[in-house]
Coordinates of C-alpha atoms in Angstrom, one line a residue:
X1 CA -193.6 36.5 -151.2
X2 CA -195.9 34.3 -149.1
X3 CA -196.5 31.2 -147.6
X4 CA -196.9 28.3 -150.1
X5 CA -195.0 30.2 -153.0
X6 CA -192.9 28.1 -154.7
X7 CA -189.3 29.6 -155.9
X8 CA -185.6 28.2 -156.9
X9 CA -182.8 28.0 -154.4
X10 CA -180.1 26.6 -155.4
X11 CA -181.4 24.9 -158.6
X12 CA -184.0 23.2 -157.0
X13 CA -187.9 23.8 -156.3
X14 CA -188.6 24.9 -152.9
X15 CA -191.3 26.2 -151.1
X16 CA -191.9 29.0 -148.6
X17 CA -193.2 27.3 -145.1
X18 CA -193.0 30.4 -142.5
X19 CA -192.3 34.1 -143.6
X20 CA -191.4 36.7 -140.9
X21 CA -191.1 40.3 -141.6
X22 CA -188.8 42.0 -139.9
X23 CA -189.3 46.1 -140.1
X24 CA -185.5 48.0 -138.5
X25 CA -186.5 51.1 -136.5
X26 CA -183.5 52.9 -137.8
X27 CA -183.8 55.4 -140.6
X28 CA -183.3 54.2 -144.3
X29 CA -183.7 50.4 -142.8
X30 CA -184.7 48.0 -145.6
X31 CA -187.0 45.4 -144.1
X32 CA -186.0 41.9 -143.8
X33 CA -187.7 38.9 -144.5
X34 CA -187.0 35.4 -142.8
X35 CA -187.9 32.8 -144.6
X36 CA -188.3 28.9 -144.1
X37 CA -188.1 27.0 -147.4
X38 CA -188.5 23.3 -147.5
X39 CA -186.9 21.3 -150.8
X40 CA -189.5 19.8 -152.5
X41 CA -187.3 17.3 -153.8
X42 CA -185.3 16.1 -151.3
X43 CA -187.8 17.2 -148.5
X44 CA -184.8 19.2 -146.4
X45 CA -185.7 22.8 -144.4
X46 CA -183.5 25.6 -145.2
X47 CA -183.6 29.1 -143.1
X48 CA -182.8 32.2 -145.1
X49 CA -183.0 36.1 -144.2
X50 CA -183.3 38.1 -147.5
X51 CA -183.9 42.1 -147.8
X52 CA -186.6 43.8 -149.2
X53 CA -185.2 44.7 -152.6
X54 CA -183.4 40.7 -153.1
X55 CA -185.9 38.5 -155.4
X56 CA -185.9 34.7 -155.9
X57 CA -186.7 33.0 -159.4
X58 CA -190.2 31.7 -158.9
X59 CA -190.7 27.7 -160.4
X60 CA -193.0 27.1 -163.2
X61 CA -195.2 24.6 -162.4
X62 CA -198.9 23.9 -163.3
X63 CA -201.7 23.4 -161.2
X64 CA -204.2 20.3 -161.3
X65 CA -207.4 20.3 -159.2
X66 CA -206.8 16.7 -157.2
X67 CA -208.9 15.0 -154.9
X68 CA -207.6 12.8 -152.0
X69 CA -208.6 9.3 -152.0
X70 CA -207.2 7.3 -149.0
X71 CA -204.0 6.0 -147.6
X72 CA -202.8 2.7 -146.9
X73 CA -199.5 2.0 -144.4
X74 CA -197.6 5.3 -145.6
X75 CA -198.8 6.0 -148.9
X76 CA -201.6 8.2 -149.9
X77 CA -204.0 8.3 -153.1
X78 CA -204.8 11.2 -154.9
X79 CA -206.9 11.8 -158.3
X80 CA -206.8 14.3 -160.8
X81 CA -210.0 15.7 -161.3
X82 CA -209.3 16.3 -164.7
X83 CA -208.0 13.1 -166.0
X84 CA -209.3 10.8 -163.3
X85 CA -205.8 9.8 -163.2
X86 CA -204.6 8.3 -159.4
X87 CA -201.7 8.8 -158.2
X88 CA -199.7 8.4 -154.9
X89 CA -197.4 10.1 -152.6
X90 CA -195.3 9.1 -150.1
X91 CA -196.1 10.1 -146.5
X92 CA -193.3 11.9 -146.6
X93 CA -194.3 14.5 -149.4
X94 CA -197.4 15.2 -148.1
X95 CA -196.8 15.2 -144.4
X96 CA -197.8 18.6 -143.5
X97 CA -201.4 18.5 -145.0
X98 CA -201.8 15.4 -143.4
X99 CA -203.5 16.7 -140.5
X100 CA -206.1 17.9 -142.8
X101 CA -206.7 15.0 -144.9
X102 CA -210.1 13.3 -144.8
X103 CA -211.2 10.5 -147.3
X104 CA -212.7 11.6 -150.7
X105 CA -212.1 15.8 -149.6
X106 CA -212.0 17.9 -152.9
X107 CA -210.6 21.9 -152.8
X108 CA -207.0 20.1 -153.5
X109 CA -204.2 21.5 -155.9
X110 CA -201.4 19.5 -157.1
X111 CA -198.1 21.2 -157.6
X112 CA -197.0 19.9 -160.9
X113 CA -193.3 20.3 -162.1
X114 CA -192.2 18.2 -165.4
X115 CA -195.0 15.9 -165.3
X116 CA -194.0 15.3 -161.0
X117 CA -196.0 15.8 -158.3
X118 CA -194.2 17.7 -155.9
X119 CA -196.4 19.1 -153.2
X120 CA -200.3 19.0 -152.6
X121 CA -201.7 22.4 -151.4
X122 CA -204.4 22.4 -148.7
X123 CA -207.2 25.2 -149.4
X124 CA -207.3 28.1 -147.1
X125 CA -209.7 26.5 -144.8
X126 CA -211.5 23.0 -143.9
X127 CA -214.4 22.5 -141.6
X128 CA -213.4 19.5 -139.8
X129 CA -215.7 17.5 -137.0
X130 CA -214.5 17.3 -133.2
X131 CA -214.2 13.7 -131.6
X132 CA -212.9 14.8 -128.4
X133 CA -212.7 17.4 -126.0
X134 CA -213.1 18.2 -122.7
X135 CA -217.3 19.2 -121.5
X136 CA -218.4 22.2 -121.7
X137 CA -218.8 24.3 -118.6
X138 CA -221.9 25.2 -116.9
X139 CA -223.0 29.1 -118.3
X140 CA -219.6 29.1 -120.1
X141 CA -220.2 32.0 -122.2
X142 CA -218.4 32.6 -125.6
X143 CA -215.5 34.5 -123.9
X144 CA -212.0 33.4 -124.8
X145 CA -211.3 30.7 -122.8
X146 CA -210.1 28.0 -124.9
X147 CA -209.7 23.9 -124.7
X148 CA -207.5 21.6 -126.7
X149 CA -210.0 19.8 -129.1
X150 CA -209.1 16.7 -130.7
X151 CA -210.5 16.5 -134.5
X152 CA -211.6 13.5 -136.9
X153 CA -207.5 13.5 -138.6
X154 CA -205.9 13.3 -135.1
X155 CA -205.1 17.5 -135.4
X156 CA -205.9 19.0 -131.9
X157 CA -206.3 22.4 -131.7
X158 CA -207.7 25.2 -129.4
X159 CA -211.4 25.8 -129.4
X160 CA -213.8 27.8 -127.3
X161 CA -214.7 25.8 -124.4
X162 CA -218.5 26.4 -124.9
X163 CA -217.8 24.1 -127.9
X164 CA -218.6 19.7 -127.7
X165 CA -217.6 16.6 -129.5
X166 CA -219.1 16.1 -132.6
X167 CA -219.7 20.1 -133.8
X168 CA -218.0 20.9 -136.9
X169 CA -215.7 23.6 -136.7
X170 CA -213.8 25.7 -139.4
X171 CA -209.5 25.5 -139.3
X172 CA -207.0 28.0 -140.7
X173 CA -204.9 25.6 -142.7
X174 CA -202.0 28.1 -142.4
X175 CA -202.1 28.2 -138.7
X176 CA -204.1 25.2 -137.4
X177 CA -206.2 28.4 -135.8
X178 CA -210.1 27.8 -135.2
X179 CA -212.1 30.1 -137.0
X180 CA -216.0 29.9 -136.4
X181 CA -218.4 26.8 -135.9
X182 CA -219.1 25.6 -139.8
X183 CA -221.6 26.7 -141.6
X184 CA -224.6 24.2 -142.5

């Protein structure tokens, strides 16, 4: 199990938000896994704590290659780079890879059960530009001191402080965690 795998519970598609692994010191302990799923259907958050050895029925779904178009008022455009198809989602059902979101961005996959959109998965990373932040200091050297950065989708995150508006900067989707300075 990991984050973004999609399983039943319950009868209906869910999929794994946070996963924590919890190993018991004791002898013959079988490790336990706490899991956030959220409903793809009906958009709800359940907490579950399964063992090691419990499995859940994964969904079958298909994947589609999608590319986000833009959003007006709470609804947001997608294509299918297949079919050239648009579609659109609520802001709702796609409002934790909003942060990420810039107009025309490719790397997209649709989750596809029964001909439904469920969920849009982000890729791993996305290099992102910074539009605010505080100046860097005077011989700040690339130690760990960090600053809240504010990027182009409104996501703010910690940067090093040698780091200035406008630099493009790489972001762990799964963690909103800056990575390295993005590559030309």
């Amino acid at each position: 199990m990991k984050r973004g795998v999609m399983v039943l519970l319950n009868d209906a598609p869910c999929v794994i938000d946070t996963l924590q692994v919890q190993t018991p010191s004791a002898r013959g302990g079988a490790s336990l896994y706490k899991i956030r799923f959220r409903n793809l259907v009906t958009k709800q958050k359940t907490d579950k704590t399964c063992k090691g050895e419990e499995s859940l029925p994964e969904v079958s779904f298909t994947r589609r290659d999608v590319q986000y178009l833009y959003n007006t008022a709470d609804t947001y455009t997608f294509m299918d780079l297949e079919t050239y198809d648009q579609f659109e989602l609520n802001e709702g059902d796609v409002e934790s890879v909003i942060p990420y979101l810039i107009d025309d961005m490719e790397d997209l996959t649709a989750l596809v059960v029964d001909g439904q959109v469920l969920a849009i998965q982000l890729p791993p990373t996305v290099d992102l530009q910074i539009t605010e932040c505080d100046p860097g200091m005077k011989g700040a050297s690339a130690t760990s001191r960090t600053k809240p950065a504010t990027l182009t989708t409104g996501l703010v995150v910690q940067v090093p402080e040698y780091l200035e508006p406008g630099e493009v900067i790489t972001v762990d989707t799964s963690n909103n965690a800056y990575l390295s300075r993005a590559k030309s």
